[in-house]
């Protein structure tokens, strides 16, 4: 529907690109079965909101099979599609599933922001012998990003489980994933004019989480703000804060960690309400100033 796989059917034909009936439980189950015999399928959901129709296949059939077979059956499959808030599609099409799937052992969960992330993580996900959930963002599909020569090379792959520092800073650590990474960089540019240098970390992977990179940054900046589009309760930011509190980096914090999240309500349809339910640049700036007490 969003033309991300445009041209693949013409190139590879019906044997490799299958357009099934819109029955998520059915085509997801077929894909999981194919993965069990090492076909490495890529299962695309029109949006991850529809993956709830197939969540039994994703969790019970894909995520748990390797463990329950004592390692005898691997399930190398990629579940991919747009995740999180889009624009004007209301409550049933605007959920972030990073915390949902990041909660489940047996899955790897990646969440790209840039074109470089999308390319490198997709290749890594297809090559991985575990089921991988790739949470893209519909509003980023039309956003152009610069690609380095290295990122454009045929062999470019981003390791799953490794975050990237998008901007170096010394005063506060901003940790985010997917579209809010761009908001963090915008907020950092504004704050830099006021003498506040933010270190912006693009998580890239939700599970396994690169908490070491976050800890190292917190040790340097002594302040932490997490930013995500999902709901606050049991969210990705909540997990980061808990991991920091339980580790040695907690001793370096000069103020409590702060979370910037989506509003704790189903997504409204009206644009003005929708805008107020999604973290904006001004919300990140406010959180940073609150953390730094300025």
PDB file of C-alpha atoms in Angstrom:
ATOM      1  CA  UNK A   1       0.000   0.000   0.000  1.00  0.00           C
ATOM      2  CA  UNK A   2       2.864   2.397   0.787  1.00  0.00           C
ATOM      3  CA  UNK A   3       4.974   1.229  -2.192  1.00  0.00           C
ATOM      4  CA  UNK A   4       8.012   0.352  -0.093  1.00  0.00           C
ATOM      5  CA  UNK A   5       8.378  -2.937  -1.963  1.00  0.00           C
ATOM      6  CA  UNK A   6       7.485  -1.394  -5.340  1.00  0.00           C
ATOM      7  CA  UNK A   7       9.249  -3.103  -8.229  1.00  0.00           C
ATOM      8  CA  UNK A   8      10.108  -6.334  -6.397  1.00  0.00           C
ATOM      9  CA  UNK A   9       7.272  -8.318  -7.963  1.00  0.00           C
ATOM     10  CA  UNK A  10       8.324  -7.246 -11.479  1.00  0.00           C
ATOM     11  CA  UNK A  11      11.911  -8.178 -10.712  1.00  0.00           C
ATOM     12  CA  UNK A  12      11.343 -11.506  -8.936  1.00  0.00           C
ATOM     13  CA  UNK A  13       7.832 -12.668  -9.892  1.00  0.00           C
ATOM     14  CA  UNK A  14       5.211 -14.703  -8.031  1.00  0.00           C
ATOM     15  CA  UNK A  15       7.630 -17.277  -6.651  1.00  0.00           C
ATOM     16  CA  UNK A  16       9.402 -14.747  -4.435  1.00  0.00           C
ATOM     17  CA  UNK A  17       6.892 -11.923  -3.983  1.00  0.00           C
ATOM     18  CA  UNK A  18       3.456 -13.044  -2.839  1.00  0.00           C
ATOM     19  CA  UNK A  19       0.469 -10.703  -2.517  1.00  0.00           C
ATOM     20  CA  UNK A  20      -1.846 -12.742  -0.266  1.00  0.00           C
ATOM     21  CA  UNK A  21      -5.438 -12.099   0.781  1.00  0.00           C
ATOM     22  CA  UNK A  22      -5.670  -9.574   3.628  1.00  0.00           C
ATOM     23  CA  UNK A  23      -5.711 -12.161   6.400  1.00  0.00           C
ATOM     24  CA  UNK A  24      -2.833 -11.364   8.741  1.00  0.00           C
ATOM     25  CA  UNK A  25      -3.060 -14.522  10.821  1.00  0.00           C
ATOM     26  CA  UNK A  26      -3.066 -16.607   7.647  1.00  0.00           C
ATOM     27  CA  UNK A  27      -0.164 -15.074   5.738  1.00  0.00           C
ATOM     28  CA  UNK A  28       1.910 -14.623   8.905  1.00  0.00           C
ATOM     29  CA  UNK A  29       1.444 -18.294   9.760  1.00  0.00           C
ATOM     30  CA  UNK A  30       2.512 -19.290   6.236  1.00  0.00           C
ATOM     31  CA  UNK A  31       5.600 -17.079   6.534  1.00  0.00           C
ATOM     32  CA  UNK A  32       6.544 -18.518   9.923  1.00  0.00           C
ATOM     33  CA  UNK A  33       6.204 -22.037   8.511  1.00  0.00           C
ATOM     34  CA  UNK A  34       8.436 -21.054   5.595  1.00  0.00           C
ATOM     35  CA  UNK A  35      11.034 -19.717   8.045  1.00  0.00           C
ATOM     36  CA  UNK A  36      11.057 -23.065   9.861  1.00  0.00           C
ATOM     37  CA  UNK A  37      12.376 -24.647   6.658  1.00  0.00           C
ATOM     38  CA  UNK A  38      14.964 -21.840   6.175  1.00  0.00           C
ATOM     39  CA  UNK A  39      13.364 -19.777   3.419  1.00  0.00           C
ATOM     40  CA  UNK A  40      14.080 -16.474   5.327  1.00  0.00           C
ATOM     41  CA  UNK A  41      10.759 -14.783   4.494  1.00  0.00           C
ATOM     42  CA  UNK A  42      10.045 -11.076   4.947  1.00  0.00           C
ATOM     43  CA  UNK A  43       6.477 -10.676   6.187  1.00  0.00           C
ATOM     44  CA  UNK A  44       5.114  -7.174   5.553  1.00  0.00           C
ATOM     45  CA  UNK A  45       2.214  -5.729   7.516  1.00  0.00           C
ATOM     46  CA  UNK A  46       0.423  -2.798   5.907  1.00  0.00           C
ATOM     47  CA  UNK A  47       0.792  -1.303   9.388  1.00  0.00           C
ATOM     48  CA  UNK A  48       1.864  -2.945  12.630  1.00  0.00           C
ATOM     49  CA  UNK A  49      -1.555  -2.211  14.071  1.00  0.00           C
ATOM     50  CA  UNK A  50      -2.767  -5.095  11.905  1.00  0.00           C
ATOM     51  CA  UNK A  51      -0.088  -7.384  13.334  1.00  0.00           C
ATOM     52  CA  UNK A  52      -2.391  -7.751  16.348  1.00  0.00           C
ATOM     53  CA  UNK A  53      -4.488 -10.044  14.162  1.00  0.00           C
ATOM     54  CA  UNK A  54      -1.422 -12.286  13.919  1.00  0.00           C
ATOM     55  CA  UNK A  55       0.222 -11.765  17.303  1.00  0.00           C
ATOM     56  CA  UNK A  56      -0.220 -15.451  18.215  1.00  0.00           C
ATOM     57  CA  UNK A  57       1.872 -16.397  15.177  1.00  0.00           C
ATOM     58  CA  UNK A  58       4.515 -13.758  15.929  1.00  0.00           C
ATOM     59  CA  UNK A  59       4.871 -14.599  19.633  1.00  0.00           C
ATOM     60  CA  UNK A  60       3.816 -18.214  20.122  1.00  0.00           C
ATOM     61  CA  UNK A  61       4.905 -19.623  16.761  1.00  0.00           C
ATOM     62  CA  UNK A  62       7.944 -17.504  15.831  1.00  0.00           C
ATOM     63  CA  UNK A  63       9.474 -16.124  19.050  1.00  0.00           C
ATOM     64  CA  UNK A  64       9.215 -19.264  21.203  1.00  0.00           C
ATOM     65  CA  UNK A  65       9.948 -22.104  18.783  1.00  0.00           C
ATOM     66  CA  UNK A  66      13.757 -22.087  18.984  1.00  0.00           C
ATOM     67  CA  UNK A  67      13.624 -22.188  22.799  1.00  0.00           C
ATOM     68  CA  UNK A  68      10.865 -24.814  22.963  1.00  0.00           C
ATOM     69  CA  UNK A  69      12.670 -27.060  20.459  1.00  0.00           C
ATOM     70  CA  UNK A  70      15.927 -26.829  22.455  1.00  0.00           C
ATOM     71  CA  UNK A  71      17.534 -25.007  19.537  1.00  0.00           C
ATOM     72  CA  UNK A  72      16.595 -27.623  16.935  1.00  0.00           C
ATOM     73  CA  UNK A  73      14.260 -25.301  14.972  1.00  0.00           C
ATOM     74  CA  UNK A  74      15.322 -21.774  14.103  1.00  0.00           C
ATOM     75  CA  UNK A  75      12.838 -19.242  12.714  1.00  0.00           C
ATOM     76  CA  UNK A  76      14.765 -16.735  10.541  1.00  0.00           C
ATOM     77  CA  UNK A  77      11.947 -14.349   9.610  1.00  0.00           C
ATOM     78  CA  UNK A  78      11.556 -10.561   9.410  1.00  0.00           C
ATOM     79  CA  UNK A  79       8.241  -8.915  10.303  1.00  0.00           C
ATOM     80  CA  UNK A  80       8.304  -5.382   8.921  1.00  0.00           C
ATOM     81  CA  UNK A  81       6.019  -2.424   8.246  1.00  0.00           C
ATOM     82  CA  UNK A  82       5.080   1.058   9.509  1.00  0.00           C
ATOM     83  CA  UNK A  83       4.732   1.559  13.248  1.00  0.00           C
ATOM     84  CA  UNK A  84       3.595   4.357  15.543  1.00  0.00           C
ATOM     85  CA  UNK A  85       1.595   7.475  14.797  1.00  0.00           C
ATOM     86  CA  UNK A  86       0.882   8.416  11.207  1.00  0.00           C
ATOM     87  CA  UNK A  87      -1.282  11.445  10.356  1.00  0.00           C
ATOM     88  CA  UNK A  88      -5.038  11.634  10.717  1.00  0.00           C
ATOM     89  CA  UNK A  89      -5.694   7.908  11.063  1.00  0.00           C
ATOM     90  CA  UNK A  90      -6.973   7.949  14.668  1.00  0.00           C
ATOM     91  CA  UNK A  91      -6.680   5.480  17.526  1.00  0.00           C
ATOM     92  CA  UNK A  92      -6.712   2.110  15.778  1.00  0.00           C
ATOM     93  CA  UNK A  93      -3.873   2.950  13.392  1.00  0.00           C
ATOM     94  CA  UNK A  94      -1.505   5.017  15.544  1.00  0.00           C
ATOM     95  CA  UNK A  95       0.105   2.789  18.174  1.00  0.00           C
ATOM     96  CA  UNK A  96       3.802   2.252  18.795  1.00  0.00           C
ATOM     97  CA  UNK A  97       4.604  -1.443  19.207  1.00  0.00           C
ATOM     98  CA  UNK A  98       8.217  -1.050  20.354  1.00  0.00           C
ATOM     99  CA  UNK A  99       7.345  -1.816  23.984  1.00  0.00           C
ATOM    100  CA  UNK A 100       4.863  -4.557  22.996  1.00  0.00           C
ATOM    101  CA  UNK A 101       7.369  -6.602  20.995  1.00  0.00           C
ATOM    102  CA  UNK A 102      10.425  -5.475  22.947  1.00  0.00           C
ATOM    103  CA  UNK A 103       8.823  -7.177  25.968  1.00  0.00           C
ATOM    104  CA  UNK A 104       9.019 -10.667  24.405  1.00  0.00           C
ATOM    105  CA  UNK A 105      12.059 -12.960  24.693  1.00  0.00           C
ATOM    106  CA  UNK A 106      12.832 -14.777  21.454  1.00  0.00           C
ATOM    107  CA  UNK A 107      12.345 -11.692  19.275  1.00  0.00           C
ATOM    108  CA  UNK A 108      14.840  -9.095  18.151  1.00  0.00           C
ATOM    109  CA  UNK A 109      13.295  -5.656  17.603  1.00  0.00           C
ATOM    110  CA  UNK A 110      14.820  -2.890  15.477  1.00  0.00           C
ATOM    111  CA  UNK A 111      13.523   0.647  14.922  1.00  0.00           C
ATOM    112  CA  UNK A 112      15.248   2.641  12.146  1.00  0.00           C
ATOM    113  CA  UNK A 113      15.286   6.419  11.846  1.00  0.00           C
ATOM    114  CA  UNK A 114      17.365   7.274   8.759  1.00  0.00           C
ATOM    115  CA  UNK A 115      17.735   5.685   5.323  1.00  0.00           C
ATOM    116  CA  UNK A 116      21.082   4.341   6.513  1.00  0.00           C
ATOM    117  CA  UNK A 117      19.363   2.687   9.484  1.00  0.00           C
ATOM    118  CA  UNK A 118      16.641   1.202   7.295  1.00  0.00           C
ATOM    119  CA  UNK A 119      19.039  -0.314   4.784  1.00  0.00           C
ATOM    120  CA  UNK A 120      21.622  -1.593   7.245  1.00  0.00           C
ATOM    121  CA  UNK A 121      19.142  -2.990   9.741  1.00  0.00           C
ATOM    122  CA  UNK A 122      16.957  -4.692   7.118  1.00  0.00           C
ATOM    123  CA  UNK A 123      19.953  -6.532   5.687  1.00  0.00           C
ATOM    124  CA  UNK A 124      21.096  -7.538   9.165  1.00  0.00           C
ATOM    125  CA  UNK A 125      17.569  -8.669  10.050  1.00  0.00           C
ATOM    126  CA  UNK A 126      17.234 -10.885   6.975  1.00  0.00           C
ATOM    127  CA  UNK A 127      20.598 -12.496   7.687  1.00  0.00           C
ATOM    128  CA  UNK A 128      19.815 -13.116  11.368  1.00  0.00           C
ATOM    129  CA  UNK A 129      18.738 -16.619  12.367  1.00  0.00           C
ATOM    130  CA  UNK A 130      16.151 -15.268  14.836  1.00  0.00           C
ATOM    131  CA  UNK A 131      12.741 -13.673  14.226  1.00  0.00           C
ATOM    132  CA  UNK A 132      13.197  -9.914  13.901  1.00  0.00           C
ATOM    133  CA  UNK A 133      10.481  -7.261  14.181  1.00  0.00           C
ATOM    134  CA  UNK A 134      11.409  -4.181  12.121  1.00  0.00           C
ATOM    135  CA  UNK A 135       9.370  -1.165  13.192  1.00  0.00           C
ATOM    136  CA  UNK A 136       9.483   1.508  10.494  1.00  0.00           C
ATOM    137  CA  UNK A 137       7.654   4.839  10.461  1.00  0.00           C
ATOM    138  CA  UNK A 138       5.187   5.790   7.757  1.00  0.00           C
ATOM    139  CA  UNK A 139       5.895   9.514   8.059  1.00  0.00           C
ATOM    140  CA  UNK A 140       9.601   8.892   7.366  1.00  0.00           C
ATOM    141  CA  UNK A 141       8.998   7.079   4.075  1.00  0.00           C
ATOM    142  CA  UNK A 142       8.940  10.365   2.166  1.00  0.00           C
ATOM    143  CA  UNK A 143      11.781  12.050   4.067  1.00  0.00           C
ATOM    144  CA  UNK A 144      15.135  12.240   2.210  1.00  0.00           C
ATOM    145  CA  UNK A 145      18.355  11.462   4.094  1.00  0.00           C
ATOM    146  CA  UNK A 146      21.963  11.833   3.037  1.00  0.00           C
ATOM    147  CA  UNK A 147      23.704   8.498   2.491  1.00  0.00           C
ATOM    148  CA  UNK A 148      27.456   8.139   2.826  1.00  0.00           C
ATOM    149  CA  UNK A 149      29.412   6.178   0.229  1.00  0.00           C
ATOM    150  CA  UNK A 150      29.908   3.454   2.793  1.00  0.00           C
ATOM    151  CA  UNK A 151      26.145   3.233   3.449  1.00  0.00           C
ATOM    152  CA  UNK A 152      25.468   2.967  -0.291  1.00  0.00           C
ATOM    153  CA  UNK A 153      27.870   0.065  -0.757  1.00  0.00           C
ATOM    154  CA  UNK A 154      26.513  -3.410  -1.367  1.00  0.00           C
ATOM    155  CA  UNK A 155      28.151  -4.805   1.764  1.00  0.00           C
ATOM    156  CA  UNK A 156      26.804  -2.189   4.205  1.00  0.00           C
ATOM    157  CA  UNK A 157      25.154  -3.777   7.267  1.00  0.00           C
ATOM    158  CA  UNK A 158      24.348  -2.301  10.698  1.00  0.00           C
ATOM    159  CA  UNK A 159      24.807  -4.746  13.586  1.00  0.00           C
ATOM    160  CA  UNK A 160      21.622  -5.473  15.514  1.00  0.00           C
ATOM    161  CA  UNK A 161      21.975  -4.320  19.122  1.00  0.00           C
ATOM    162  CA  UNK A 162      24.246  -1.325  18.528  1.00  0.00           C
ATOM    163  CA  UNK A 163      23.079   2.261  19.073  1.00  0.00           C
ATOM    164  CA  UNK A 164      24.533   5.286  17.255  1.00  0.00           C
ATOM    165  CA  UNK A 165      25.504   8.655  18.712  1.00  0.00           C
ATOM    166  CA  UNK A 166      23.998  11.075  16.203  1.00  0.00           C
ATOM    167  CA  UNK A 167      25.306  14.194  17.957  1.00  0.00           C
ATOM    168  CA  UNK A 168      28.017  14.609  20.569  1.00  0.00           C
ATOM    169  CA  UNK A 169      27.219  16.670  23.683  1.00  0.00           C
ATOM    170  CA  UNK A 170      28.289  17.308  27.250  1.00  0.00           C
ATOM    171  CA  UNK A 171      25.280  18.606  29.220  1.00  0.00           C
ATOM    172  CA  UNK A 172      22.457  16.090  28.753  1.00  0.00           C
ATOM    173  CA  UNK A 173      21.836  12.735  27.038  1.00  0.00           C
ATOM    174  CA  UNK A 174      18.794  12.412  24.766  1.00  0.00           C
ATOM    175  CA  UNK A 175      17.894   8.800  23.920  1.00  0.00           C
ATOM    176  CA  UNK A 176      15.318   8.044  21.257  1.00  0.00           C
ATOM    177  CA  UNK A 177      14.379   5.775  18.351  1.00  0.00           C
ATOM    178  CA  UNK A 178      12.532   6.102  15.051  1.00  0.00           C
ATOM    179  CA  UNK A 179      11.023   9.467  14.064  1.00  0.00           C
ATOM    180  CA  UNK A 180      11.591  11.209  17.445  1.00  0.00           C
ATOM    181  CA  UNK A 181      15.353  10.998  16.805  1.00  0.00           C
ATOM    182  CA  UNK A 182      14.857  13.802  14.292  1.00  0.00           C
ATOM    183  CA  UNK A 183      12.929  15.820  16.877  1.00  0.00           C
ATOM    184  CA  UNK A 184      15.790  15.352  19.352  1.00  0.00           C
ATOM    185  CA  UNK A 185      18.308  16.648  16.811  1.00  0.00           C
ATOM    186  CA  UNK A 186      16.101  19.676  16.130  1.00  0.00           C
ATOM    187  CA  UNK A 187      15.763  20.353  19.858  1.00  0.00           C
ATOM    188  CA  UNK A 188      19.531  19.945  20.292  1.00  0.00           C
ATOM    189  CA  UNK A 189      20.172  22.537  17.570  1.00  0.00           C
ATOM    190  CA  UNK A 190      17.861  25.031  19.309  1.00  0.00           C
ATOM    191  CA  UNK A 191      19.381  24.381  22.740  1.00  0.00           C
ATOM    192  CA  UNK A 192      22.915  24.727  21.367  1.00  0.00           C
ATOM    193  CA  UNK A 193      22.156  28.390  20.650  1.00  0.00           C
ATOM    194  CA  UNK A 194      21.461  28.771  24.366  1.00  0.00           C
ATOM    195  CA  UNK A 195      24.710  27.100  25.371  1.00  0.00           C
ATOM    196  CA  UNK A 196      23.267  23.650  26.112  1.00  0.00           C
ATOM    197  CA  UNK A 197      25.007  20.784  24.302  1.00  0.00           C
ATOM    198  CA  UNK A 198      22.855  17.653  23.982  1.00  0.00           C
ATOM    199  CA  UNK A 199      24.226  14.227  23.172  1.00  0.00           C
ATOM    200  CA  UNK A 200      21.654  12.500  20.937  1.00  0.00           C
ATOM    201  CA  UNK A 201      21.585   8.696  20.875  1.00  0.00           C
ATOM    202  CA  UNK A 202      19.678   6.825  18.172  1.00  0.00           C
ATOM    203  CA  UNK A 203      18.900   3.451  19.768  1.00  0.00           C
ATOM    204  CA  UNK A 204      18.316   1.700  16.416  1.00  0.00           C
ATOM    205  CA  UNK A 205      17.613  -1.557  18.301  1.00  0.00           C
ATOM    206  CA  UNK A 206      14.996  -1.960  21.036  1.00  0.00           C
ATOM    207  CA  UNK A 207      15.857  -5.569  21.834  1.00  0.00           C
ATOM    208  CA  UNK A 208      18.657  -6.338  22.564  1.00  0.00           C
ATOM    209  CA  UNK A 209      19.133  -2.793  23.911  1.00  0.00           C
ATOM    210  CA  UNK A 210      22.564  -1.162  23.762  1.00  0.00           C
ATOM    211  CA  UNK A 211      22.444   0.122  27.321  1.00  0.00           C
ATOM    212  CA  UNK A 212      26.257   0.352  27.440  1.00  0.00           C
ATOM    213  CA  UNK A 213      26.253   3.284  24.987  1.00  0.00           C
ATOM    214  CA  UNK A 214      23.549   5.023  27.038  1.00  0.00           C
ATOM    215  CA  UNK A 215      25.443   4.436  30.288  1.00  0.00           C
ATOM    216  CA  UNK A 216      28.684   5.817  28.858  1.00  0.00           C
ATOM    217  CA  UNK A 217      26.863   8.944  27.719  1.00  0.00           C
ATOM    218  CA  UNK A 218      25.165   9.446  31.093  1.00  0.00           C
ATOM    219  CA  UNK A 219      28.519   9.125  32.841  1.00  0.00           C
ATOM    220  CA  UNK A 220      29.727  11.978  30.610  1.00  0.00           C
ATOM    221  CA  UNK A 221      26.671  14.291  30.734  1.00  0.00           C
ATOM    222  CA  UNK A 222      25.203  13.436  34.176  1.00  0.00           C
ATOM    223  CA  UNK A 223      21.641  13.949  32.850  1.00  0.00           C
ATOM    224  CA  UNK A 224      19.181  11.750  30.935  1.00  0.00           C
ATOM    225  CA  UNK A 225      16.033  12.443  28.908  1.00  0.00           C
ATOM    226  CA  UNK A 226      14.311   9.668  26.939  1.00  0.00           C
ATOM    227  CA  UNK A 227      12.001  10.455  24.019  1.00  0.00           C
ATOM    228  CA  UNK A 228       9.491   8.120  22.342  1.00  0.00           C
ATOM    229  CA  UNK A 229       6.179   8.239  20.520  1.00  0.00           C
ATOM    230  CA  UNK A 230       4.649   5.390  22.510  1.00  0.00           C
ATOM    231  CA  UNK A 231       2.605   5.471  25.688  1.00  0.00           C
ATOM    232  CA  UNK A 232       4.443   6.137  28.980  1.00  0.00           C
ATOM    233  CA  UNK A 233       3.428   3.126  31.077  1.00  0.00           C
ATOM    234  CA  UNK A 234       5.820   0.173  30.631  1.00  0.00           C
ATOM    235  CA  UNK A 235       7.419   1.995  27.686  1.00  0.00           C
ATOM    236  CA  UNK A 236      10.881   1.972  26.136  1.00  0.00           C
ATOM    237  CA  UNK A 237      11.853   5.045  28.167  1.00  0.00           C
ATOM    238  CA  UNK A 238      10.693   3.338  31.355  1.00  0.00           C
ATOM    239  CA  UNK A 239      12.980   0.396  30.566  1.00  0.00           C
ATOM    240  CA  UNK A 240      15.958   2.673  29.874  1.00  0.00           C
ATOM    241  CA  UNK A 241      15.411   4.548  33.134  1.00  0.00           C
ATOM    242  CA  UNK A 242      15.161   1.287  35.080  1.00  0.00           C
ATOM    243  CA  UNK A 243      18.347  -0.085  33.522  1.00  0.00           C
ATOM    244  CA  UNK A 244      20.224   3.123  34.322  1.00  0.00           C
ATOM    245  CA  UNK A 245      18.945   3.088  37.903  1.00  0.00           C
ATOM    246  CA  UNK A 246      20.041  -0.530  38.357  1.00  0.00           C
ATOM    247  CA  UNK A 247      23.520   0.066  36.922  1.00  0.00           C
ATOM    248  CA  UNK A 248      26.625   1.990  37.853  1.00  0.00           C
ATOM    249  CA  UNK A 249      25.684   5.033  35.717  1.00  0.00           C
ATOM    250  CA  UNK A 250      22.977   5.894  38.280  1.00  0.00           C
ATOM    251  CA  UNK A 251      25.690   7.255  40.582  1.00  0.00           C
ATOM    252  CA  UNK A 252      26.611   9.843  37.953  1.00  0.00           C
ATOM    253  CA  UNK A 253      23.128  11.357  37.565  1.00  0.00           C
ATOM    254  CA  UNK A 254      22.847  14.899  38.913  1.00  0.00           C
ATOM    255  CA  UNK A 255      19.060  14.957  38.475  1.00  0.00           C
ATOM    256  CA  UNK A 256      16.241  12.427  38.005  1.00  0.00           C
ATOM    257  CA  UNK A 257      15.876  10.999  34.497  1.00  0.00           C
ATOM    258  CA  UNK A 258      12.918  12.463  32.580  1.00  0.00           C
ATOM    259  CA  UNK A 259      10.689  10.741  30.006  1.00  0.00           C
ATOM    260  CA  UNK A 260       9.057  12.473  27.047  1.00  0.00           C
ATOM    261  CA  UNK A 261       6.348  10.188  25.630  1.00  0.00           C
ATOM    262  CA  UNK A 262       3.095  10.122  23.731  1.00  0.00           C
ATOM    263  CA  UNK A 263       0.015  11.065  25.733  1.00  0.00           C
ATOM    264  CA  UNK A 264      -1.555   8.261  27.767  1.00  0.00           C
ATOM    265  CA  UNK A 265      -4.736   8.204  25.654  1.00  0.00           C
ATOM    266  CA  UNK A 266      -5.925   6.516  22.453  1.00  0.00           C
ATOM    267  CA  UNK A 267      -4.862   8.705  19.528  1.00  0.00           C
ATOM    268  CA  UNK A 268      -7.492  11.357  18.653  1.00  0.00           C
ATOM    269  CA  UNK A 269      -8.451  11.981  15.039  1.00  0.00           C
ATOM    270  CA  UNK A 270      -8.519  15.810  15.164  1.00  0.00           C
ATOM    271  CA  UNK A 271      -5.162  17.249  14.072  1.00  0.00           C
ATOM    272  CA  UNK A 272      -4.770  19.732  16.925  1.00  0.00           C
ATOM    273  CA  UNK A 273      -5.413  16.971  19.463  1.00  0.00           C
ATOM    274  CA  UNK A 274      -3.156  14.562  17.579  1.00  0.00           C
ATOM    275  CA  UNK A 275      -0.292  17.096  17.653  1.00  0.00           C
ATOM    276  CA  UNK A 276      -0.689  17.419  21.404  1.00  0.00           C
ATOM    277  CA  UNK A 277      -0.533  13.638  21.847  1.00  0.00           C
ATOM    278  CA  UNK A 278       2.800  13.234  20.040  1.00  0.00           C
ATOM    279  CA  UNK A 279       6.107  14.516  21.461  1.00  0.00           C
ATOM    280  CA  UNK A 280       7.111  17.770  19.754  1.00  0.00           C
ATOM    281  CA  UNK A 281      10.416  19.625  19.681  1.00  0.00           C
ATOM    282  CA  UNK A 282       9.129  22.102  22.270  1.00  0.00           C
ATOM    283  CA  UNK A 283       8.349  19.230  24.668  1.00  0.00           C
ATOM    284  CA  UNK A 284      11.922  17.956  24.419  1.00  0.00           C
ATOM    285  CA  UNK A 285      13.340  21.441  25.010  1.00  0.00           C
ATOM    286  CA  UNK A 286      11.082  21.842  28.064  1.00  0.00           C
ATOM    287  CA  UNK A 287      12.193  18.461  29.446  1.00  0.00           C
ATOM    288  CA  UNK A 288      15.881  19.280  28.970  1.00  0.00           C
ATOM    289  CA  UNK A 289      15.521  22.627  30.741  1.00  0.00           C
ATOM    290  CA  UNK A 290      13.588  20.964  33.543  1.00  0.00           C
ATOM    291  CA  UNK A 291      16.331  18.362  33.933  1.00  0.00           C
ATOM    292  CA  UNK A 292      19.086  20.974  33.949  1.00  0.00           C
ATOM    293  CA  UNK A 293      17.015  23.293  36.170  1.00  0.00           C
ATOM    294  CA  UNK A 294      17.334  26.261  33.792  1.00  0.00           C
TER     295      UNK A 294
END
